[in-house]
Short mmCIF file of C-alpha atoms in Angstrom, two decimals:
data_model
loop_
_atom_site.label_atom_id
_atom_site.label_comp_id
_atom_site.label_asym_id
_atom_site.label_seq_id
_atom_site.Cartn_x
_atom_site.Cartn_y
_atom_site.Cartn_z
CA MET A 1 -0.01 0.02 0.00
CA TRP A 2 2.88 2.40 0.82
CA ARG A 3 4.41 1.80 -2.56
CA VAL A 4 1.17 2.71 -4.30
CA ILE A 5 0.90 5.92 -2.35
CA GLU A 6 4.57 6.78 -2.96
CA SER A 7 4.24 6.23 -6.72
CA ALA A 8 1.07 8.33 -6.78
CA ALA A 9 2.73 11.08 -4.76
CA LYS A 10 5.57 11.24 -7.19
CA THR A 11 3.32 11.73 -10.20
CA SER A 12 1.45 14.46 -8.34
CA ASN A 13 4.54 16.20 -6.88
CA MET A 14 3.22 15.93 -3.30
CA THR A 15 5.37 16.92 -0.33
CA GLY A 16 6.13 14.81 2.68
CA SER A 17 3.65 16.50 4.95
CA GLN A 18 0.91 16.05 2.34
CA ILE A 19 1.73 12.31 2.04
CA GLN A 20 1.45 11.99 5.82
CA ARG A 21 -1.94 13.58 5.76
CA TRP A 22 -3.16 11.18 3.05
CA VAL A 23 -1.78 8.20 5.03
CA ARG A 24 -3.55 9.38 8.25
CA SER A 25 -6.85 9.68 6.32
CA TYR A 26 -6.31 6.23 4.86
CA HIS A 27 -5.80 4.73 8.35
CA ARG A 28 -8.82 6.53 9.64
CA CYS A 29 -10.91 5.01 6.82
CA ARG A 30 -9.46 1.55 7.66
CA MET A 31 -10.44 1.97 11.26
CA ARG A 32 -13.98 2.90 10.19
CA TRP A 33 -14.26 -0.23 8.01
CA CYS A 34 -14.39 1.57 4.66
CA PRO A 35 -13.70 -1.13 1.99
CA ASN A 36 -13.38 1.40 -0.77
CA SER A 37 -10.95 3.71 1.01
CA VAL A 38 -7.98 2.68 -1.18
CA LEU A 39 -9.89 3.44 -4.37
CA HIS A 40 -11.10 6.70 -2.86
CA LEU A 41 -7.55 7.70 -1.97
CA LEU A 42 -6.23 6.89 -5.43
CA ARG A 43 -9.03 8.88 -7.01
CA CYS A 44 -8.19 11.90 -4.89
CA VAL A 45 -4.46 11.65 -5.70
CA ARG A 46 -5.23 11.20 -9.38
CA LEU A 47 -7.59 14.21 -9.35
CA ARG A 48 -4.90 16.30 -7.66
CA ALA A 49 -2.39 15.20 -10.24
CA CYS A 50 -4.72 16.04 -13.08
CA THR A 51 -5.33 19.51 -11.74
CA ARG A 52 -1.66 20.23 -11.60
CA ARG A 53 -1.04 19.22 -15.16
CA GLY A 54 -1.47 21.61 -18.10
CA LYS A 55 -4.61 23.55 -18.42
CA SER A 56 -7.54 22.10 -20.32
CA ARG A 57 -7.94 23.02 -23.89
CA LEU A 58 -11.68 23.70 -23.50
CA PRO A 59 -12.88 27.22 -22.67
CA LEU A 60 -13.63 28.04 -19.13
CA TRP A 61 -17.37 28.49 -19.64
CA ILE A 62 -17.68 25.07 -21.22
CA ARG A 63 -15.84 23.46 -18.33
CA GLU A 64 -18.08 25.23 -15.83
CA ILE A 65 -21.23 23.96 -17.59
CA TRP A 66 -19.85 20.50 -17.84
CA ALA A 67 -18.92 20.52 -14.09
CA TYR A 68 -22.37 21.73 -13.14
CA VAL A 69 -24.12 19.10 -15.30
CA SER A 70 -21.89 16.40 -13.82
CA VAL A 71 -22.85 17.47 -10.32
CA LEU A 72 -26.52 17.40 -11.18
CA VAL A 73 -26.29 13.94 -12.75
CA GLN A 74 -24.20 12.49 -9.90
CA SER A 75 -26.59 13.97 -7.29
CA LEU A 76 -29.40 11.75 -8.67
CA TYR A 77 -27.70 8.49 -7.66
CA PHE A 78 -24.66 9.33 -5.44
CA ASN A 79 -26.57 10.83 -2.50
CA SER A 80 -27.73 8.27 0.01
CA LEU A 81 -30.88 10.37 0.70
CA THR A 82 -32.05 10.21 -2.87
CA ASP A 83 -35.59 8.91 -3.26
CA SER A 84 -38.39 9.11 -5.82
CA ASP A 85 -39.46 12.56 -4.61
CA VAL A 86 -35.97 14.00 -5.16
CA VAL A 87 -35.77 12.44 -8.65
CA PHE A 88 -39.27 13.74 -9.58
CA ASP A 89 -38.41 17.27 -8.36
CA SER A 90 -35.18 17.23 -10.31
CA ILE A 91 -36.80 16.06 -13.55
CA PHE A 92 -39.69 18.49 -13.35
CA GLU A 93 -37.67 21.44 -12.08
CA PRO A 94 -37.96 23.27 -15.44
CA VAL A 95 -41.76 22.85 -15.41
CA PHE A 96 -41.99 24.17 -11.85
CA TRP A 97 -39.70 27.09 -12.72
CA THR A 98 -41.83 27.99 -15.78
CA VAL A 99 -45.06 27.91 -13.75
CA ASP A 100 -43.55 30.05 -11.00
CA TYR A 101 -42.22 32.56 -13.54
CA VAL A 102 -45.52 32.86 -15.44
CA THR A 103 -47.53 33.18 -12.18
CA ARG A 104 -45.18 35.81 -10.87
CA TRP A 105 -45.47 38.00 -13.95
CA PHE A 106 -49.20 37.50 -14.57
CA GLY A 107 -50.15 38.21 -11.01
CA THR A 108 -50.89 41.85 -11.92
CA VAL A 109 -53.09 40.65 -14.80
CA PHE A 110 -55.10 38.48 -12.41
CA VAL A 111 -55.58 41.34 -9.97
CA PHE A 112 -56.70 43.54 -12.84
CA LEU A 113 -59.30 40.87 -13.87
CA VAL A 114 -60.68 40.69 -10.29
CA VAL A 115 -61.02 44.46 -10.06
CA THR A 116 -62.54 44.77 -13.57
CA LEU A 117 -65.05 42.00 -13.17
CA THR A 118 -66.13 43.10 -9.73
CA SER A 119 -66.46 46.75 -10.90
CA SER A 120 -68.59 45.65 -13.85
CA ILE A 121 -71.05 43.89 -11.49
CA VAL A 122 -71.19 46.98 -9.28
CA VAL A 123 -71.89 49.30 -12.30
CA ILE A 124 -74.71 47.00 -13.47
CA ALA A 125 -76.19 46.93 -9.97
CA TYR A 126 -76.28 50.69 -9.74
CA LEU A 127 -77.39 51.52 -13.28
CA VAL A 128 -79.78 48.63 -13.93
CA LEU A 129 -80.90 46.85 -10.78
CA LEU A 130 -81.17 49.78 -8.38
CA PRO A 131 -83.75 51.64 -10.51
CA LEU A 132 -85.79 48.44 -10.90
CA ILE A 133 -85.66 47.85 -7.13
CA LEU A 134 -86.75 51.41 -6.36
CA ASN A 135 -89.67 51.15 -8.78
CA THR A 136 -90.78 47.61 -7.95
CA TYR A 137 -90.17 46.60 -4.31
CA SER A 138 -91.79 47.86 -1.10
CA PRO A 139 -89.91 50.25 1.21
CA PRO A 140 -88.79 47.44 3.69
CA TRP A 141 -87.34 45.37 0.82
CA ILE A 142 -85.66 48.45 -0.62
CA ALA A 143 -84.02 49.16 2.74
CA TRP A 144 -82.84 45.52 2.97
CA HIS A 145 -81.35 45.40 -0.47
CA VAL A 146 -79.61 48.77 -0.14
CA CYS A 147 -78.14 48.14 3.33
CA TYR A 148 -77.06 44.50 2.71
CA GLY A 149 -75.66 45.25 -0.75
CA HIS A 150 -73.51 48.18 0.44
CA TRP A 151 -72.33 46.31 3.54
CA ASN A 152 -71.28 43.31 1.44
CA LEU A 153 -69.56 45.54 -1.08
CA ILE A 154 -67.53 47.35 1.67
CA MET A 155 -66.44 44.01 3.20
CA ILE A 156 -65.35 42.67 -0.18
CA ALA A 157 -63.35 45.81 -1.10
CA PHE A 158 -61.72 46.11 2.31
CA HIS A 159 -60.60 42.53 2.72
CA TYR A 160 -59.37 42.29 -0.89
CA TYR A 161 -57.26 45.43 -0.51
CA LYS A 162 -55.82 44.21 2.80
CA ALA A 163 -55.12 40.69 1.43
CA THR A 164 -53.12 42.08 -1.50
CA LYS A 165 -51.24 44.77 0.42
CA THR A 166 -50.52 43.08 3.75
CA SER A 167 -47.24 41.17 3.96
CA PRO A 168 -47.84 37.47 4.70
CA GLY A 169 -44.89 37.47 7.21
CA TYR A 170 -41.27 36.47 6.72
CA PRO A 171 -38.87 34.81 9.20
CA PRO A 172 -36.07 37.02 10.50
CA THR A 173 -32.90 37.12 8.43
CA GLU A 174 -30.63 38.16 11.28
CA LYS A 175 -29.41 35.95 14.07
CA ASN A 176 -31.91 35.62 16.94
CA ASP A 177 -33.04 33.31 19.69
CA SER A 178 -36.26 32.23 17.93
CA PRO A 179 -36.62 28.44 17.74
CA PHE A 180 -36.63 26.74 14.36
CA VAL A 181 -37.37 23.27 13.14
CA ALA A 182 -35.43 23.09 9.89
CA VAL A 183 -33.14 24.96 7.48
CA CYS A 184 -34.51 26.01 4.10
CA LYS A 185 -32.56 24.35 1.40
CA LYS A 186 -33.23 27.29 -0.97
CA CYS A 187 -32.91 30.27 1.37
CA ILE A 188 -30.28 28.50 3.52
CA MET A 189 -31.97 30.12 6.47
CA PRO A 190 -33.56 28.71 9.66
CA LYS A 191 -37.29 27.92 9.27
CA PRO A 192 -39.63 28.33 12.28
CA ALA A 193 -42.52 25.98 12.75
CA ARG A 194 -45.20 26.06 10.06
CA THR A 195 -42.96 28.11 7.72
CA HIS A 196 -42.49 27.06 4.11
CA HIS A 197 -40.69 28.33 1.06
CA CYS A 198 -42.63 29.98 -1.81
CA GLY A 199 -40.98 29.54 -5.18
CA ILE A 200 -42.91 32.45 -6.69
CA CYS A 201 -42.11 34.94 -3.94
CA ASN A 202 -38.63 33.35 -3.66
CA SER A 203 -38.69 33.54 0.16
CA CYS A 204 -39.95 31.70 3.19
CA ILE A 205 -43.44 32.56 4.45
CA LEU A 206 -44.64 32.30 8.05
CA LYS A 207 -47.53 29.82 8.39
CA MET A 208 -47.81 29.63 4.56
CA ASP A 209 -51.12 28.40 3.17
CA HIS A 210 -50.52 28.90 -0.57
CA HIS A 211 -49.57 31.51 -3.18
CA CYS A 212 -52.72 33.11 -4.62
CA PRO A 213 -52.36 34.52 -8.16
CA TRP A 214 -55.64 36.43 -7.77
CA LEU A 215 -54.03 38.37 -5.00
CA ASN A 216 -50.57 38.45 -6.49
CA ASN A 217 -49.42 37.63 -2.97
CA CYS A 218 -48.75 34.76 -0.68
CA VAL A 219 -51.31 33.82 1.92
CA GLY A 220 -49.51 33.59 5.24
CA HIS A 221 -49.80 34.39 8.91
CA PHE A 222 -50.58 38.05 8.74
CA ASN A 223 -53.03 38.08 5.74
CA HIS A 224 -54.72 34.62 6.01
CA ARG A 225 -57.75 36.16 7.75
CA TYR A 226 -58.08 38.81 5.04
CA PHE A 227 -57.96 36.16 2.32
CA PHE A 228 -60.59 33.95 3.88
CA SER A 229 -62.83 36.87 4.69
CA PHE A 230 -62.63 38.09 1.12
CA CYS A 231 -63.54 34.61 -0.21
CA LEU A 232 -66.43 34.42 2.29
CA PHE A 233 -68.00 37.80 1.56
CA MET A 234 -67.40 37.51 -2.20
CA THR A 235 -69.25 34.18 -2.09
CA LEU A 236 -72.08 35.71 -0.11
CA GLY A 237 -72.31 38.65 -2.57
CA CYS A 238 -72.36 36.24 -5.58
CA VAL A 239 -75.07 34.08 -3.97
CA TYR A 240 -77.12 37.24 -3.10
CA CYS A 241 -76.94 38.52 -6.73
CA SER A 242 -77.71 35.05 -8.12
CA ILE A 243 -80.78 34.45 -5.96
CA SER A 244 -82.24 37.98 -6.07
CA GLY A 245 -81.62 38.27 -9.81
CA ARG A 246 -83.04 34.92 -10.88
CA ASN A 247 -86.39 36.28 -12.00
CA LEU A 248 -84.77 39.22 -13.72
CA PHE A 249 -82.50 36.75 -15.56
CA LEU A 250 -85.46 34.68 -16.78
CA GLY A 251 -87.31 37.82 -17.89
CA ALA A 252 -84.27 39.19 -19.76
CA TYR A 253 -83.56 35.81 -21.44
CA ASN A 254 -87.20 35.51 -22.68
CA ALA A 255 -87.14 39.12 -23.85
CA LEU A 256 -83.99 38.56 -25.90
CA GLU A 257 -85.56 35.46 -27.45
CA ARG A 258 -88.60 37.54 -28.47
CA PHE A 259 -86.29 40.23 -29.91
CA LYS A 260 -84.44 37.60 -31.88
CA HIS A 261 -87.70 36.34 -33.50
CA LEU A 262 -88.71 39.93 -34.33
CA ASP A 263 -85.37 40.58 -35.96
CA MET A 264 -85.85 37.54 -38.16
CA ASP A 265 -89.01 39.05 -39.79
CA LYS A 266 -88.44 40.78 -43.11
CA PRO A 267 -88.56 44.59 -42.99
CA GLY A 268 -90.85 44.77 -46.06
CA VAL A 269 -93.15 42.60 -48.15
CA PRO A 270 -93.03 43.27 -51.95
CA VAL A 271 -96.42 44.02 -53.50
CA THR A 272 -96.80 43.08 -57.19
CA GLY A 273 -99.47 42.17 -59.72
CA MET A 274 -103.09 42.81 -58.62
CA GLY A 275 -102.01 44.53 -55.48
CA LEU A 276 -100.79 47.53 -57.41
CA LEU A 277 -104.09 47.77 -59.37
CA ILE A 278 -106.42 47.67 -56.35
CA GLY A 279 -104.38 50.38 -54.61
CA LEU A 280 -102.89 48.61 -51.60
CA LEU A 281 -99.91 51.07 -51.63
CA PRO A 282 -99.67 54.74 -52.28
CA PRO A 283 -98.46 55.80 -55.72
CA GLY A 284 -94.76 55.24 -56.20
CA GLN A 285 -94.36 52.73 -53.28
CA THR A 286 -93.65 49.11 -54.24
CA SER A 287 -93.33 47.36 -50.84
CA TYR A 288 -95.27 47.35 -47.56
CA GLN A 289 -93.11 48.59 -44.65
CA THR A 290 -93.40 46.72 -41.35
CA PRO A 291 -93.60 48.87 -38.22
CA ALA A 292 -90.45 49.67 -36.16
CA PRO A 293 -89.45 46.99 -33.55
CA PRO A 294 -91.07 47.39 -30.13
CA TYR A 295 -87.66 47.72 -28.35
CA THR A 296 -84.65 49.95 -28.43
CA PHE A 297 -80.92 49.41 -28.26
CA LYS A 298 -80.95 50.45 -24.58
CA ASP A 299 -83.56 47.77 -23.74
CA LYS A 300 -81.38 45.15 -25.47
CA MET A 301 -78.26 46.16 -23.60
CA ILE A 302 -80.08 46.19 -20.25
CA HIS A 303 -81.30 42.62 -20.73
CA LYS A 304 -77.81 41.50 -21.86
CA SER A 305 -76.28 43.11 -18.78
CA ILE A 306 -78.70 41.28 -16.52
CA ILE A 307 -77.82 37.97 -18.13
CA TYR A 308 -74.07 38.65 -17.91
CA MET A 309 -74.37 39.54 -14.23
CA TRP A 310 -76.37 36.47 -13.29
CA VAL A 311 -74.14 34.05 -15.25
CA LEU A 312 -70.89 35.51 -13.80
CA THR A 313 -72.11 35.72 -10.19
CA SER A 314 -73.61 32.20 -10.30
CA THR A 315 -70.39 30.67 -11.71
CA VAL A 316 -68.13 32.51 -9.33
CA GLY A 317 -70.42 31.73 -6.41
CA VAL A 318 -70.24 28.00 -7.01
CA ALA A 319 -66.40 27.88 -7.65
CA LEU A 320 -65.46 30.29 -4.91
CA GLY A 321 -68.02 28.81 -2.51
CA ALA A 322 -66.34 25.37 -2.76
CA LEU A 323 -62.90 26.96 -2.16
CA THR A 324 -64.27 28.84 0.90
CA LEU A 325 -65.86 25.74 2.28
CA TRP A 326 -62.64 23.84 1.90
CA HIS A 327 -60.63 26.53 3.74
CA ALA A 328 -63.32 26.63 6.49
CA VAL A 329 -62.75 22.85 7.04
CA LEU A 330 -59.00 23.43 7.20
CA ILE A 331 -59.40 26.27 9.72
CA SER A 332 -61.68 24.11 11.87
CA ARG A 333 -58.88 21.47 11.96
CA GLY A 334 -56.15 23.98 12.75
CA GLU A 335 -54.12 23.40 9.60
CA THR A 336 -53.21 25.10 6.31
CA SER A 337 -53.38 23.75 2.79
CA ILE A 338 -49.72 22.67 2.91
CA GLU A 339 -50.10 21.17 6.43
CA ARG A 340 -53.08 19.19 5.14
CA HIS A 341 -50.80 17.19 2.92
CA ILE A 342 -48.05 16.89 5.52
CA ASN A 343 -50.51 15.70 8.17
CA SER A 344 -52.01 13.19 5.81
CA LYS A 345 -48.58 11.63 5.18
CA GLU A 346 -47.77 11.62 8.88
CA THR A 347 -51.10 9.96 9.65
CA LYS A 348 -50.41 7.13 7.21
CA ARG A 349 -46.80 6.78 8.41
CA MET A 350 -47.86 6.62 12.10
CA ALA A 351 -50.68 4.19 11.24
CA LYS A 352 -48.17 1.73 9.83
CA ARG A 353 -46.51 1.73 13.22
CA GLY A 354 -49.73 1.23 15.01
CA LYS A 355 -49.91 4.79 16.40
CA VAL A 356 -52.26 7.70 16.01
CA TYR A 357 -51.05 11.04 14.70
CA ARG A 358 -52.47 14.24 16.28
CA ASN A 359 -52.06 17.70 14.78
CA PRO A 360 -50.16 19.71 17.46
CA TYR A 361 -51.80 22.96 16.31
CA ASN A 362 -55.43 21.79 16.58
CA TYR A 363 -56.85 23.50 19.65
CA GLY A 364 -60.50 22.44 18.98
CA ARG A 365 -62.98 23.79 16.47
CA LEU A 366 -64.12 26.84 18.44
CA ASN A 367 -60.62 27.77 19.65
CA ASN A 368 -59.25 27.44 16.11
CA TRP A 369 -61.75 29.92 14.88
CA LYS A 370 -61.04 32.28 17.80
CA VAL A 371 -57.30 32.16 17.08
CA PHE A 372 -57.86 32.61 13.36
CA PHE A 373 -60.15 35.66 13.69
CA GLY A 374 -58.37 37.07 16.77
CA VAL A 375 -61.54 36.97 18.89
CA GLU A 376 -60.70 37.86 22.52
CA LYS A 377 -64.11 38.86 23.75
CA LYS A 378 -67.70 38.44 22.68
CA SER A 379 -68.01 41.86 20.99
CA HIS A 380 -65.09 40.94 18.67
CA TRP A 381 -67.42 38.57 16.78
CA VAL A 382 -69.12 41.75 15.54
CA THR A 383 -66.34 44.30 15.47
CA ARG A 384 -63.61 41.96 14.11
CA VAL A 385 -65.64 39.47 12.00
CA LEU A 386 -68.78 41.21 10.69
CA LEU A 387 -67.17 44.66 10.39
CA PRO A 388 -63.88 45.77 8.67
CA SER A 389 -61.00 45.40 11.13
CA GLY A 390 -57.23 45.71 10.64
CA HIS A 391 -56.12 43.99 13.90
CA THR A 392 -53.10 41.73 13.83
CA PRO A 393 -53.53 37.97 14.23
CA HIS A 394 -52.84 36.02 17.40
CA GLY A 395 -49.06 35.44 17.94
CA ASN A 396 -46.09 36.44 15.97
CA GLY A 397 -45.94 33.48 13.60
CA LEU A 398 -42.52 32.34 14.91
CA THR A 399 -43.64 30.31 17.94
CA TRP A 400 -46.75 28.28 18.43
CA ASP A 401 -48.53 26.58 21.35
CA VAL A 402 -48.62 22.87 20.61
CA PHE A 403 -50.99 20.07 21.55
CA PRO A 404 -54.76 20.59 22.04
CA VAL A 405 -56.01 22.09 25.27
CA LYS A 406 -59.28 21.37 26.99
CA LYS A 407 -60.00 24.95 28.10
CA ASP A 408 -60.48 27.92 25.82
CA LEU A 409 -57.23 29.14 24.37
CA ILE A 410 -58.67 32.65 24.27
CA PRO A 411 -61.45 32.75 26.93
CA VAL A 412 -64.56 34.59 25.77
#
């Protein structure tokens, strides 16, 4: 073995102290029962010898790309922690990057669509529906529609603005004494509990739920309540418009069908032969003119606006209602969308061992809602839930109380 090391050292021009260090590393490997230590030592010596030889003929940028690709390929099978998830993430990394890039740059477009569509419904409600309500309904029903409609509109606008403009919360970048459970492999920073990395925002988010393209923002610890409240009141507004506008929609649809049949009639019927002799038409006129249609362009646009409003609100109400219901279930369980998948995997893993997994952040249904809305006394159910409120959530997002408690976490 010494002869092999000596011959390798001569080819690589190693000094005596360097040879001694290689020998010590070799003996350590032998003591640790490494069967491939000799081959590893020879590879290292050969690599050192190759680096000291003449420079490569290839350009530097080609060598750098080749080295990077070699590391990527070797990382797929050389790492002992490699599994199917790592291979899947590596293969589909370009797809994930493309989706993140498109979502990041189209976030402004999605926000513009939300504002435009919502504004169109508000304009139709003021210009078309409100005059009909004032001329048709009784005073109590008028007061109900005016009060509820404006309250719902204020709640939607307030929570959407706060959800888009409020920071979701980021872990500290400077050294501190806050506990952490892992190190982010992309940020290379400590991650507190319930913190996850967002590829679109390119940063870690406290209590991350998901990245919402319709907000162009992440949903995290400090704006999760705004996001859910926006979804809830938008769903209520869409259901309100869909139910109250059902009869108007049917009437507008039937009116457009009548207009369509009227438009199909010919504007004039030619009169020839005996008709001219018996004087059906005045002198010089050769066709009988039909009367003007019994509707105007304004009537047609009003009916189309009602149909547009009903179809849009009904569709959004169903889709957004399902999303709101799903998030309500998650809040009742004390988990986020990401934690739902994590807890599901942990439940299956613990079940194989004959154990039961319990979510450490589930404080009970009522307590979960109190923590989520920041309800600390009974009046907060009105002032903080049913009215616009900019209060901060419970806790700082860095530390969490774990394991369910029997008593109220926030006594009310």
